[in-house]
């Protein structure tokens, strides 16, 4: 109802009861109907107009509501004799009509902005008041951390220091040039602003919006706060930015400009180092320091602040350096006015990384970093985190491994590659390994990276599965041919051996003389057949995918070593025999500390793979290998030892894996010949096939189009040769000073399960048996450990001995390269793929390429 209208009343007055409403009536606001108050006093001389019937019949319900009928409404007033007029809209003196009535008064708008601004300002002040001033105790750990150090297992002898050591220096020991350079390029109002730059923020928004350049709009104080104090992350968010501004303002109020600049230059990253002192040494040499930096050098470091990841001589970095020089001259013309004309880009120190990765330690460092990376600690974090890392490597044994391998290979060409790994069977710690002589020149780590067929060194796992199934060492197994003769995945000729061992042989002799027919038949006899063997080796740490793929591809040849393995896997796998059937995952890190707190402990996941009695009886069989078998006379004297030889087809890969109760070690050899596209043989450079002639720069050849490639060829010896000799040398050195420990006694687990009848008794060997004298038994009996079918039963003593697990069969078709076309063990699958022929060694990380063998092509 309009404010200038008096209340309406009905005929009965304010207090009268409202008459009843018609059902069809509706409510309507009365404010639109009042043209004049009812109680207006009559004018002098006028007669009140007569009431019309419509007026009399009107029913007023209140001053807010009136009843409306379906008939048209008549005017409340009309002139004499004139027809009634429709009522007009309500009007207000001075009011707005149309859309203007929705526009608020300017007074309301101003009042709203004042209230909003006051509320926002109040919230900001509350937030600012509740923002604590950071203290030195809140400094980020990585802001002041020293370099990380990796130690040998004793925790005292250092393997390597990682990263550049951070040195905190006072501002008095920072040259004026580097201070001025940082201020000129990062925050030219540093000495005048209050910790933040409003103009800088608006400028950054404008330049970013127009695509000219991305700028953070952070002052030196803000950057220092973000890099130095916990609670201020590097994430991009409004919340973090507001918090950073508050902290920067408070720091500007509590610290002097020199204190802020000192913290800033001591903590920011410069790429290769954190802090200006370490950066000076990293880029300008070990004799450089922050106090001695020239104007050009100071500008160089200041230029790196924007993007620390720039290469030392990146063109973009040089452009940024020129900008720093210009800004310095503009801001301090009295000091640097002529600098743009005279400045020359500084000479950068190219430090030799040999201190960190040279020699043997590079291989150790990389393995430690790789294991920590898998646990969530990146190499970059290690280099800048100030960690104290204790590895599992024994300083003495690392040298023993190098001595054992190099003394054996010194007379060989660089085509020969050897890997050695030694594990403590009780806890899975890798004590030592040999992967190369210098990581900087050849980064391929043989015992960790080289995946080769295990050959007969894989047979002990079949033996363990046999005993675990409840069968005993006293069982008689096939000697001359498998039972059944036709086995899935084996060609019609079947599995053969290097010499005639008779129709029936016991399990111990089958192990000592590495009888192929026996182990394939044993695997076939197992309740789960190959599944039992595969499950066992996977529990002993072998790669599951590789094992499954080999079973699918080679079927029962898996039982005699067609799967690809590494020396580290073999050394750790054999620890189930040395440690009562228990396997502990091999690892290279004992402990990682930061300050006094242990942040990463040792991972020693263990599980029982086979029964202790099974481990004891397996050891009995493998001891016989060193007493009377394929490695006779190559044991450790009066110290108990056990192991197994292995040689791949055509002697391309040769092994010996053996152990004592204290150490399990594996040695593997292979040979790669470097050939050009025309077939020319060239010598490797630093153990790798040269990608360019003589390793010199070339526009014709590159890593993608190399000058030569690697082809695996015959070693010319078997597992009982250099691999066993290398193992023996290492183990004798490694056990110096250690007490002699005995293996558990024979447990005689299981019951005999004769796949074939026991043989008729034969005369005992005479005293001049070569096994008793320590001579190589293969000279008279051929290769007892032969994996392939080239074994010649009628070989004369003057012939070259065949491989203990393999060798070329003169009766087989030859490839153009002279390789056996039929494959390993005299086994094939009808397509020229023999034992191990279908699986190709994986490429080397150094660019070496292990290609298909001729029989695979």
PDB file of C-alpha atoms in Angstrom, residues 480-757:
ATOM      1  CA  UNK A 480      70.966 -92.571 -21.798  1.00  0.00           C
ATOM      2  CA  UNK A 481      67.499 -91.397 -22.771  1.00  0.00           C
ATOM      3  CA  UNK A 482      64.557 -89.681 -21.163  1.00  0.00           C
ATOM      4  CA  UNK A 483      61.555 -91.451 -19.721  1.00  0.00           C
ATOM      5  CA  UNK A 484      59.246 -91.187 -21.495  1.00  0.00           C
ATOM      6  CA  UNK A 485      61.331 -90.973 -24.620  1.00  0.00           C
ATOM      7  CA  UNK A 486      59.046 -88.405 -26.226  1.00  0.00           C
ATOM      8  CA  UNK A 487      58.485 -85.368 -23.996  1.00  0.00           C
ATOM      9  CA  UNK A 488      56.430 -82.291 -24.931  1.00  0.00           C
ATOM     10  CA  UNK A 489      58.508 -79.549 -26.494  1.00  0.00           C
ATOM     11  CA  UNK A 490      61.423 -81.856 -27.271  1.00  0.00           C
ATOM     12  CA  UNK A 491      62.266 -82.905 -30.816  1.00  0.00           C
ATOM     13  CA  UNK A 492      62.072 -86.523 -31.890  1.00  0.00           C
ATOM     14  CA  UNK A 493      65.755 -87.144 -31.375  1.00  0.00           C
ATOM     15  CA  UNK A 494      65.189 -86.408 -27.704  1.00  0.00           C
ATOM     16  CA  UNK A 495      67.657 -85.235 -25.059  1.00  0.00           C
ATOM     17  CA  UNK A 496      71.181 -86.637 -25.201  1.00  0.00           C
ATOM     18  CA  UNK A 497      74.299 -86.500 -23.036  1.00  0.00           C
ATOM     19  CA  UNK A 498      77.973 -86.023 -23.772  1.00  0.00           C
ATOM     20  CA  UNK A 499      78.942 -89.577 -22.938  1.00  0.00           C
ATOM     21  CA  UNK A 500      77.465 -92.930 -22.037  1.00  0.00           C
ATOM     22  CA  UNK A 501      76.556 -93.028 -18.344  1.00  0.00           C
ATOM     23  CA  UNK A 502      74.483 -96.192 -18.576  1.00  0.00           C
ATOM     24  CA  UNK A 503      70.774 -96.772 -18.631  1.00  0.00           C
ATOM     25  CA  UNK A 504      70.316 -96.026 -14.938  1.00  0.00           C
ATOM     26  CA  UNK A 505      72.051 -93.534 -12.626  1.00  0.00           C
ATOM     27  CA  UNK A 506      71.397 -92.268  -9.109  1.00  0.00           C
ATOM     28  CA  UNK A 507      70.488 -88.632  -8.452  1.00  0.00           C
ATOM     29  CA  UNK A 508      73.832 -87.702  -6.845  1.00  0.00           C
ATOM     30  CA  UNK A 509      75.829 -88.976  -9.820  1.00  0.00           C
ATOM     31  CA  UNK A 510      73.352 -87.357 -12.213  1.00  0.00           C
ATOM     32  CA  UNK A 511      74.056 -84.013 -10.484  1.00  0.00           C
ATOM     33  CA  UNK A 512      77.822 -84.468 -10.339  1.00  0.00           C
ATOM     34  CA  UNK A 513      78.040 -85.384 -14.021  1.00  0.00           C
ATOM     35  CA  UNK A 514      75.207 -83.043 -15.114  1.00  0.00           C
ATOM     36  CA  UNK A 515      73.145 -85.662 -16.942  1.00  0.00           C
ATOM     37  CA  UNK A 516      70.563 -83.952 -19.116  1.00  0.00           C
ATOM     38  CA  UNK A 517      68.288 -86.957 -19.591  1.00  0.00           C
ATOM     39  CA  UNK A 518      68.050 -87.410 -15.839  1.00  0.00           C
ATOM     40  CA  UNK A 519      66.913 -83.869 -15.039  1.00  0.00           C
ATOM     41  CA  UNK A 520      64.391 -83.629 -17.855  1.00  0.00           C
ATOM     42  CA  UNK A 521      62.908 -86.940 -16.720  1.00  0.00           C
ATOM     43  CA  UNK A 522      62.887 -85.783 -13.085  1.00  0.00           C
ATOM     44  CA  UNK A 523      61.018 -82.599 -14.045  1.00  0.00           C
ATOM     45  CA  UNK A 524      58.501 -84.662 -16.017  1.00  0.00           C
ATOM     46  CA  UNK A 525      57.985 -86.969 -13.024  1.00  0.00           C
ATOM     47  CA  UNK A 526      57.220 -84.174 -10.552  1.00  0.00           C
ATOM     48  CA  UNK A 527      53.571 -83.895  -9.438  1.00  0.00           C
ATOM     49  CA  UNK A 528      53.309 -80.420 -10.976  1.00  0.00           C
ATOM     50  CA  UNK A 529      55.983 -81.045 -13.580  1.00  0.00           C
ATOM     51  CA  UNK A 530      57.520 -77.748 -14.761  1.00  0.00           C
ATOM     52  CA  UNK A 531      55.088 -75.788 -12.582  1.00  0.00           C
ATOM     53  CA  UNK A 532      56.863 -77.095  -9.478  1.00  0.00           C
ATOM     54  CA  UNK A 533      60.252 -75.937 -10.751  1.00  0.00           C
ATOM     55  CA  UNK A 534      58.964 -72.580 -11.929  1.00  0.00           C
ATOM     56  CA  UNK A 535      57.254 -71.836  -8.620  1.00  0.00           C
ATOM     57  CA  UNK A 536      60.414 -72.740  -6.734  1.00  0.00           C
ATOM     58  CA  UNK A 537      62.749 -70.480  -8.726  1.00  0.00           C
ATOM     59  CA  UNK A 538      60.297 -67.579  -8.592  1.00  0.00           C
ATOM     60  CA  UNK A 539      60.227 -67.961  -4.813  1.00  0.00           C
ATOM     61  CA  UNK A 540      64.025 -67.897  -4.942  1.00  0.00           C
ATOM     62  CA  UNK A 541      64.045 -64.429  -6.479  1.00  0.00           C
ATOM     63  CA  UNK A 542      64.021 -65.028 -10.241  1.00  0.00           C
ATOM     64  CA  UNK A 543      62.027 -62.745 -12.480  1.00  0.00           C
ATOM     65  CA  UNK A 544      58.528 -64.166 -12.859  1.00  0.00           C
ATOM     66  CA  UNK A 545      57.903 -62.868 -16.364  1.00  0.00           C
ATOM     67  CA  UNK A 546      61.154 -64.284 -17.686  1.00  0.00           C
ATOM     68  CA  UNK A 547      60.458 -67.670 -16.118  1.00  0.00           C
ATOM     69  CA  UNK A 548      56.907 -67.891 -17.463  1.00  0.00           C
ATOM     70  CA  UNK A 549      57.982 -66.806 -20.929  1.00  0.00           C
ATOM     71  CA  UNK A 550      60.703 -69.449 -21.070  1.00  0.00           C
ATOM     72  CA  UNK A 551      58.394 -72.249 -19.972  1.00  0.00           C
ATOM     73  CA  UNK A 552      55.946 -71.220 -22.686  1.00  0.00           C
ATOM     74  CA  UNK A 553      58.693 -71.114 -25.306  1.00  0.00           C
ATOM     75  CA  UNK A 554      61.022 -73.970 -24.397  1.00  0.00           C
ATOM     76  CA  UNK A 555      58.825 -76.315 -22.405  1.00  0.00           C
ATOM     77  CA  UNK A 556      60.935 -79.012 -20.697  1.00  0.00           C
ATOM     78  CA  UNK A 557      64.207 -77.473 -21.845  1.00  0.00           C
ATOM     79  CA  UNK A 558      63.471 -75.098 -18.970  1.00  0.00           C
ATOM     80  CA  UNK A 559      64.637 -77.925 -16.661  1.00  0.00           C
ATOM     81  CA  UNK A 560      68.165 -77.841 -18.111  1.00  0.00           C
ATOM     82  CA  UNK A 561      68.667 -74.075 -18.144  1.00  0.00           C
ATOM     83  CA  UNK A 562      67.062 -72.355 -21.128  1.00  0.00           C
ATOM     84  CA  UNK A 563      65.824 -69.440 -18.964  1.00  0.00           C
ATOM     85  CA  UNK A 564      67.614 -66.077 -18.863  1.00  0.00           C
ATOM     86  CA  UNK A 565      69.151 -65.166 -15.508  1.00  0.00           C
ATOM     87  CA  UNK A 566      71.725 -62.741 -14.081  1.00  0.00           C
ATOM     88  CA  UNK A 567      74.727 -63.592 -11.891  1.00  0.00           C
ATOM     89  CA  UNK A 568      73.142 -61.704  -8.984  1.00  0.00           C
ATOM     90  CA  UNK A 569      69.967 -63.779  -9.271  1.00  0.00           C
ATOM     91  CA  UNK A 570      71.992 -66.985  -9.346  1.00  0.00           C
ATOM     92  CA  UNK A 571      74.141 -66.061  -6.345  1.00  0.00           C
ATOM     93  CA  UNK A 572      71.045 -65.159  -4.334  1.00  0.00           C
ATOM     94  CA  UNK A 573      69.105 -68.161  -5.613  1.00  0.00           C
ATOM     95  CA  UNK A 574      71.732 -70.643  -4.460  1.00  0.00           C
ATOM     96  CA  UNK A 575      71.521 -69.151  -0.981  1.00  0.00           C
ATOM     97  CA  UNK A 576      68.467 -71.358  -0.358  1.00  0.00           C
ATOM     98  CA  UNK A 577      70.892 -74.297  -0.336  1.00  0.00           C
ATOM     99  CA  UNK A 578      73.393 -72.533   1.915  1.00  0.00           C
ATOM    100  CA  UNK A 579      70.835 -71.187   4.397  1.00  0.00           C
ATOM    101  CA  UNK A 580      68.599 -74.112   5.257  1.00  0.00           C
ATOM    102  CA  UNK A 581      66.098 -73.486   2.473  1.00  0.00           C
ATOM    103  CA  UNK A 582      65.425 -69.834   3.334  1.00  0.00           C
ATOM    104  CA  UNK A 583      65.633 -67.056   0.760  1.00  0.00           C
ATOM    105  CA  UNK A 584      66.177 -63.399   1.613  1.00  0.00           C
ATOM    106  CA  UNK A 585      65.689 -60.859  -1.170  1.00  0.00           C
ATOM    107  CA  UNK A 586      69.059 -59.561  -2.275  1.00  0.00           C
ATOM    108  CA  UNK A 587      69.709 -55.873  -1.628  1.00  0.00           C
ATOM    109  CA  UNK A 588      72.532 -53.313  -1.489  1.00  0.00           C
ATOM    110  CA  UNK A 589      71.398 -50.838   1.207  1.00  0.00           C
ATOM    111  CA  UNK A 590      71.609 -51.471   4.945  1.00  0.00           C
ATOM    112  CA  UNK A 591      70.539 -48.104   6.339  1.00  0.00           C
ATOM    113  CA  UNK A 592      69.840 -44.504   5.342  1.00  0.00           C
ATOM    114  CA  UNK A 593      70.068 -41.774   7.979  1.00  0.00           C
ATOM    115  CA  UNK A 594      69.474 -38.049   7.858  1.00  0.00           C
ATOM    116  CA  UNK A 595      71.156 -36.517  10.826  1.00  0.00           C
ATOM    117  CA  UNK A 596      70.492 -38.923  13.691  1.00  0.00           C
ATOM    118  CA  UNK A 597      67.203 -40.224  12.320  1.00  0.00           C
ATOM    119  CA  UNK A 598      66.923 -43.447  10.311  1.00  0.00           C
ATOM    120  CA  UNK A 599      64.721 -42.626   7.326  1.00  0.00           C
ATOM    121  CA  UNK A 600      65.124 -45.904   5.411  1.00  0.00           C
ATOM    122  CA  UNK A 601      65.882 -49.161   7.149  1.00  0.00           C
ATOM    123  CA  UNK A 602      67.124 -52.408   5.675  1.00  0.00           C
ATOM    124  CA  UNK A 603      64.724 -54.484   3.606  1.00  0.00           C
ATOM    125  CA  UNK A 604      65.225 -58.105   4.539  1.00  0.00           C
ATOM    126  CA  UNK A 605      62.129 -59.925   3.326  1.00  0.00           C
ATOM    127  CA  UNK A 606      62.700 -63.649   3.918  1.00  0.00           C
ATOM    128  CA  UNK A 607      60.720 -66.793   3.212  1.00  0.00           C
ATOM    129  CA  UNK A 608      61.188 -70.535   3.438  1.00  0.00           C
ATOM    130  CA  UNK A 609      61.425 -71.873  -0.104  1.00  0.00           C
ATOM    131  CA  UNK A 610      62.421 -75.481   0.580  1.00  0.00           C
ATOM    132  CA  UNK A 611      62.698 -77.597   3.721  1.00  0.00           C
ATOM    133  CA  UNK A 612      66.019 -77.549   5.611  1.00  0.00           C
ATOM    134  CA  UNK A 613      66.464 -81.253   4.927  1.00  0.00           C
ATOM    135  CA  UNK A 614      65.963 -80.691   1.211  1.00  0.00           C
ATOM    136  CA  UNK A 615      68.638 -77.977   1.280  1.00  0.00           C
ATOM    137  CA  UNK A 616      71.021 -80.306   3.129  1.00  0.00           C
ATOM    138  CA  UNK A 617      70.582 -83.182   0.673  1.00  0.00           C
ATOM    139  CA  UNK A 618      70.850 -80.863  -2.342  1.00  0.00           C
ATOM    140  CA  UNK A 619      74.181 -79.675  -0.928  1.00  0.00           C
ATOM    141  CA  UNK A 620      75.377 -83.254  -0.639  1.00  0.00           C
ATOM    142  CA  UNK A 621      74.777 -83.767  -4.363  1.00  0.00           C
ATOM    143  CA  UNK A 622      76.442 -80.467  -5.321  1.00  0.00           C
ATOM    144  CA  UNK A 623      79.488 -81.152  -3.152  1.00  0.00           C
ATOM    145  CA  UNK A 624      80.101 -84.113  -5.391  1.00  0.00           C
ATOM    146  CA  UNK A 625      80.424 -81.746  -8.378  1.00  0.00           C
ATOM    147  CA  UNK A 626      83.654 -80.384  -6.845  1.00  0.00           C
ATOM    148  CA  UNK A 627      84.828 -83.796  -5.681  1.00  0.00           C
ATOM    149  CA  UNK A 628      84.257 -86.108  -8.620  1.00  0.00           C
ATOM    150  CA  UNK A 629      82.086 -84.272 -11.102  1.00  0.00           C
ATOM    151  CA  UNK A 630      82.472 -81.669 -13.808  1.00  0.00           C
ATOM    152  CA  UNK A 631      84.513 -79.321 -11.540  1.00  0.00           C
ATOM    153  CA  UNK A 632      86.523 -81.979  -9.763  1.00  0.00           C
ATOM    154  CA  UNK A 633      89.597 -80.749  -7.905  1.00  0.00           C
ATOM    155  CA  UNK A 634      88.529 -77.077  -7.987  1.00  0.00           C
ATOM    156  CA  UNK A 635      87.123 -76.787  -4.506  1.00  0.00           C
ATOM    157  CA  UNK A 636      88.318 -74.757  -1.521  1.00  0.00           C
ATOM    158  CA  UNK A 637      90.677 -77.252   0.124  1.00  0.00           C
ATOM    159  CA  UNK A 638      89.482 -78.356   3.539  1.00  0.00           C
ATOM    160  CA  UNK A 639      86.674 -75.787   3.556  1.00  0.00           C
ATOM    161  CA  UNK A 640      83.327 -77.394   2.591  1.00  0.00           C
ATOM    162  CA  UNK A 641      81.920 -76.037  -0.671  1.00  0.00           C
ATOM    163  CA  UNK A 642      79.284 -77.006  -3.189  1.00  0.00           C
ATOM    164  CA  UNK A 643      78.244 -75.757  -6.619  1.00  0.00           C
ATOM    165  CA  UNK A 644      77.345 -76.444 -10.217  1.00  0.00           C
ATOM    166  CA  UNK A 645      78.869 -75.781 -13.637  1.00  0.00           C
ATOM    167  CA  UNK A 646      76.942 -74.763 -16.725  1.00  0.00           C
ATOM    168  CA  UNK A 647      77.708 -74.203 -20.405  1.00  0.00           C
ATOM    169  CA  UNK A 648      75.346 -73.104 -23.138  1.00  0.00           C
ATOM    170  CA  UNK A 649      75.197 -74.407 -26.690  1.00  0.00           C
ATOM    171  CA  UNK A 650      78.370 -73.923 -28.686  1.00  0.00           C
ATOM    172  CA  UNK A 651      80.002 -72.691 -25.477  1.00  0.00           C
ATOM    173  CA  UNK A 652      78.484 -69.235 -25.927  1.00  0.00           C
ATOM    174  CA  UNK A 653      77.804 -68.817 -22.204  1.00  0.00           C
ATOM    175  CA  UNK A 654      79.573 -70.525 -19.326  1.00  0.00           C
ATOM    176  CA  UNK A 655      78.905 -70.512 -15.562  1.00  0.00           C
ATOM    177  CA  UNK A 656      79.928 -71.660 -12.165  1.00  0.00           C
ATOM    178  CA  UNK A 657      77.719 -71.028  -9.165  1.00  0.00           C
ATOM    179  CA  UNK A 658      78.824 -72.262  -5.756  1.00  0.00           C
ATOM    180  CA  UNK A 659      78.637 -71.558  -2.040  1.00  0.00           C
ATOM    181  CA  UNK A 660      79.816 -72.129   1.493  1.00  0.00           C
ATOM    182  CA  UNK A 661      77.675 -71.514   4.593  1.00  0.00           C
ATOM    183  CA  UNK A 662      79.015 -67.917   4.612  1.00  0.00           C
ATOM    184  CA  UNK A 663      79.031 -66.815   0.947  1.00  0.00           C
ATOM    185  CA  UNK A 664      77.179 -67.709  -2.239  1.00  0.00           C
ATOM    186  CA  UNK A 665      78.847 -66.556  -5.474  1.00  0.00           C
ATOM    187  CA  UNK A 666      78.088 -66.796  -9.190  1.00  0.00           C
ATOM    188  CA  UNK A 667      80.415 -66.242 -12.152  1.00  0.00           C
ATOM    189  CA  UNK A 668      79.218 -65.949 -15.752  1.00  0.00           C
ATOM    190  CA  UNK A 669      81.173 -65.514 -19.002  1.00  0.00           C
ATOM    191  CA  UNK A 670      80.127 -64.684 -22.559  1.00  0.00           C
ATOM    192  CA  UNK A 671      81.803 -63.278 -25.667  1.00  0.00           C
ATOM    193  CA  UNK A 672      80.662 -60.630 -28.137  1.00  0.00           C
ATOM    194  CA  UNK A 673      82.319 -60.075 -31.492  1.00  0.00           C
ATOM    195  CA  UNK A 674      82.012 -56.638 -33.118  1.00  0.00           C
ATOM    196  CA  UNK A 675      81.213 -56.789 -36.825  1.00  0.00           C
ATOM    197  CA  UNK A 676      80.640 -54.052 -39.374  1.00  0.00           C
ATOM    198  CA  UNK A 677      77.895 -54.215 -41.973  1.00  0.00           C
ATOM    199  CA  UNK A 678      80.321 -55.798 -44.415  1.00  0.00           C
ATOM    200  CA  UNK A 679      81.272 -58.482 -41.898  1.00  0.00           C
ATOM    201  CA  UNK A 680      84.599 -57.020 -40.874  1.00  0.00           C
ATOM    202  CA  UNK A 681      85.559 -57.855 -37.283  1.00  0.00           C
ATOM    203  CA  UNK A 682      86.750 -54.885 -35.206  1.00  0.00           C
ATOM    204  CA  UNK A 683      87.889 -54.735 -31.624  1.00  0.00           C
ATOM    205  CA  UNK A 684      85.683 -53.241 -28.893  1.00  0.00           C
ATOM    206  CA  UNK A 685      86.516 -49.868 -27.370  1.00  0.00           C
ATOM    207  CA  UNK A 686      86.096 -49.805 -23.582  1.00  0.00           C
ATOM    208  CA  UNK A 687      84.326 -53.180 -23.816  1.00  0.00           C
ATOM    209  CA  UNK A 688      81.715 -51.814 -26.255  1.00  0.00           C
ATOM    210  CA  UNK A 689      81.454 -52.211 -30.000  1.00  0.00           C
ATOM    211  CA  UNK A 690      82.435 -48.865 -31.584  1.00  0.00           C
ATOM    212  CA  UNK A 691      79.554 -46.931 -33.111  1.00  0.00           C
ATOM    213  CA  UNK A 692      82.031 -44.970 -35.270  1.00  0.00           C
ATOM    214  CA  UNK A 693      85.394 -46.002 -36.772  1.00  0.00           C
ATOM    215  CA  UNK A 694      88.012 -45.948 -34.014  1.00  0.00           C
ATOM    216  CA  UNK A 695      85.439 -44.204 -31.828  1.00  0.00           C
ATOM    217  CA  UNK A 696      86.092 -40.851 -33.483  1.00  0.00           C
ATOM    218  CA  UNK A 697      83.367 -38.345 -34.453  1.00  0.00           C
ATOM    219  CA  UNK A 698      81.648 -39.221 -37.700  1.00  0.00           C
ATOM    220  CA  UNK A 699      78.843 -37.794 -39.808  1.00  0.00           C
ATOM    221  CA  UNK A 700      78.207 -41.145 -41.478  1.00  0.00           C
ATOM    222  CA  UNK A 701      77.682 -43.220 -38.336  1.00  0.00           C
ATOM    223  CA  UNK A 702      75.829 -42.643 -35.076  1.00  0.00           C
ATOM    224  CA  UNK A 703      74.295 -44.550 -32.195  1.00  0.00           C
ATOM    225  CA  UNK A 704      71.163 -45.048 -34.305  1.00  0.00           C
ATOM    226  CA  UNK A 705      73.269 -46.154 -37.291  1.00  0.00           C
ATOM    227  CA  UNK A 706      76.362 -47.732 -35.706  1.00  0.00           C
ATOM    228  CA  UNK A 707      79.579 -48.660 -37.432  1.00  0.00           C
ATOM    229  CA  UNK A 708      79.607 -52.106 -35.780  1.00  0.00           C
ATOM    230  CA  UNK A 709      77.263 -54.360 -33.879  1.00  0.00           C
ATOM    231  CA  UNK A 710      77.752 -57.097 -31.297  1.00  0.00           C
ATOM    232  CA  UNK A 711      77.296 -60.774 -32.153  1.00  0.00           C
ATOM    233  CA  UNK A 712      77.575 -63.418 -29.459  1.00  0.00           C
ATOM    234  CA  UNK A 713      80.058 -66.125 -30.425  1.00  0.00           C
ATOM    235  CA  UNK A 714      81.652 -69.182 -28.855  1.00  0.00           C
ATOM    236  CA  UNK A 715      83.845 -68.673 -25.822  1.00  0.00           C
ATOM    237  CA  UNK A 716      86.045 -71.627 -26.665  1.00  0.00           C
ATOM    238  CA  UNK A 717      85.797 -72.979 -23.103  1.00  0.00           C
ATOM    239  CA  UNK A 718      83.221 -74.442 -20.768  1.00  0.00           C
ATOM    240  CA  UNK A 719      81.903 -73.720 -17.290  1.00  0.00           C
ATOM    241  CA  UNK A 720      84.504 -75.954 -15.680  1.00  0.00           C
ATOM    242  CA  UNK A 721      87.218 -73.738 -17.169  1.00  0.00           C
ATOM    243  CA  UNK A 722      87.673 -69.984 -16.510  1.00  0.00           C
ATOM    244  CA  UNK A 723      84.312 -69.523 -14.719  1.00  0.00           C
ATOM    245  CA  UNK A 724      85.151 -72.159 -12.110  1.00  0.00           C
ATOM    246  CA  UNK A 725      88.729 -70.917 -11.801  1.00  0.00           C
ATOM    247  CA  UNK A 726      87.488 -67.353 -11.242  1.00  0.00           C
ATOM    248  CA  UNK A 727      84.983 -68.515  -8.639  1.00  0.00           C
ATOM    249  CA  UNK A 728      87.696 -70.487  -6.828  1.00  0.00           C
ATOM    250  CA  UNK A 729      90.087 -67.504  -6.741  1.00  0.00           C
ATOM    251  CA  UNK A 730      87.441 -65.208  -5.370  1.00  0.00           C
ATOM    252  CA  UNK A 731      86.179 -67.599  -2.717  1.00  0.00           C
ATOM    253  CA  UNK A 732      89.673 -68.325  -1.426  1.00  0.00           C
ATOM    254  CA  UNK A 733      90.325 -64.574  -1.073  1.00  0.00           C
ATOM    255  CA  UNK A 734      86.892 -63.876   0.396  1.00  0.00           C
ATOM    256  CA  UNK A 735      87.220 -66.546   3.106  1.00  0.00           C
ATOM    257  CA  UNK A 736      90.609 -65.461   4.344  1.00  0.00           C
ATOM    258  CA  UNK A 737      90.332 -65.024   8.105  1.00  0.00           C
ATOM    259  CA  UNK A 738      86.851 -66.542   8.296  1.00  0.00           C
ATOM    260  CA  UNK A 739      86.258 -69.628  10.452  1.00  0.00           C
ATOM    261  CA  UNK A 740      85.528 -72.895   8.677  1.00  0.00           C
ATOM    262  CA  UNK A 741      81.818 -73.707   8.874  1.00  0.00           C
ATOM    263  CA  UNK A 742      80.353 -77.111   8.079  1.00  0.00           C
ATOM    264  CA  UNK A 743      77.270 -77.830   6.050  1.00  0.00           C
ATOM    265  CA  UNK A 744      74.383 -79.616   7.790  1.00  0.00           C
ATOM    266  CA  UNK A 745      74.590 -83.388   7.721  1.00  0.00           C
ATOM    267  CA  UNK A 746      72.814 -85.368   5.061  1.00  0.00           C
ATOM    268  CA  UNK A 747      69.120 -85.502   5.956  1.00  0.00           C
ATOM    269  CA  UNK A 748      68.128 -88.367   3.624  1.00  0.00           C
ATOM    270  CA  UNK A 749      64.717 -86.870   3.001  1.00  0.00           C
ATOM    271  CA  UNK A 750      62.044 -88.630   0.960  1.00  0.00           C
ATOM    272  CA  UNK A 751      61.735 -92.096  -0.452  1.00  0.00           C
ATOM    273  CA  UNK A 752      63.394 -93.621  -3.529  1.00  0.00           C
ATOM    274  CA  UNK A 753      61.383 -93.074  -6.709  1.00  0.00           C
ATOM    275  CA  UNK A 754      63.007 -95.095  -9.458  1.00  0.00           C
ATOM    276  CA  UNK A 755      62.075 -93.785 -12.855  1.00  0.00           C
ATOM    277  CA  UNK A 756      64.178 -96.672 -14.239  1.00  0.00           C
ATOM    278  CA  UNK A 757      65.337 -99.875 -12.530  1.00  0.00           C
TER     279      UNK A 757
END
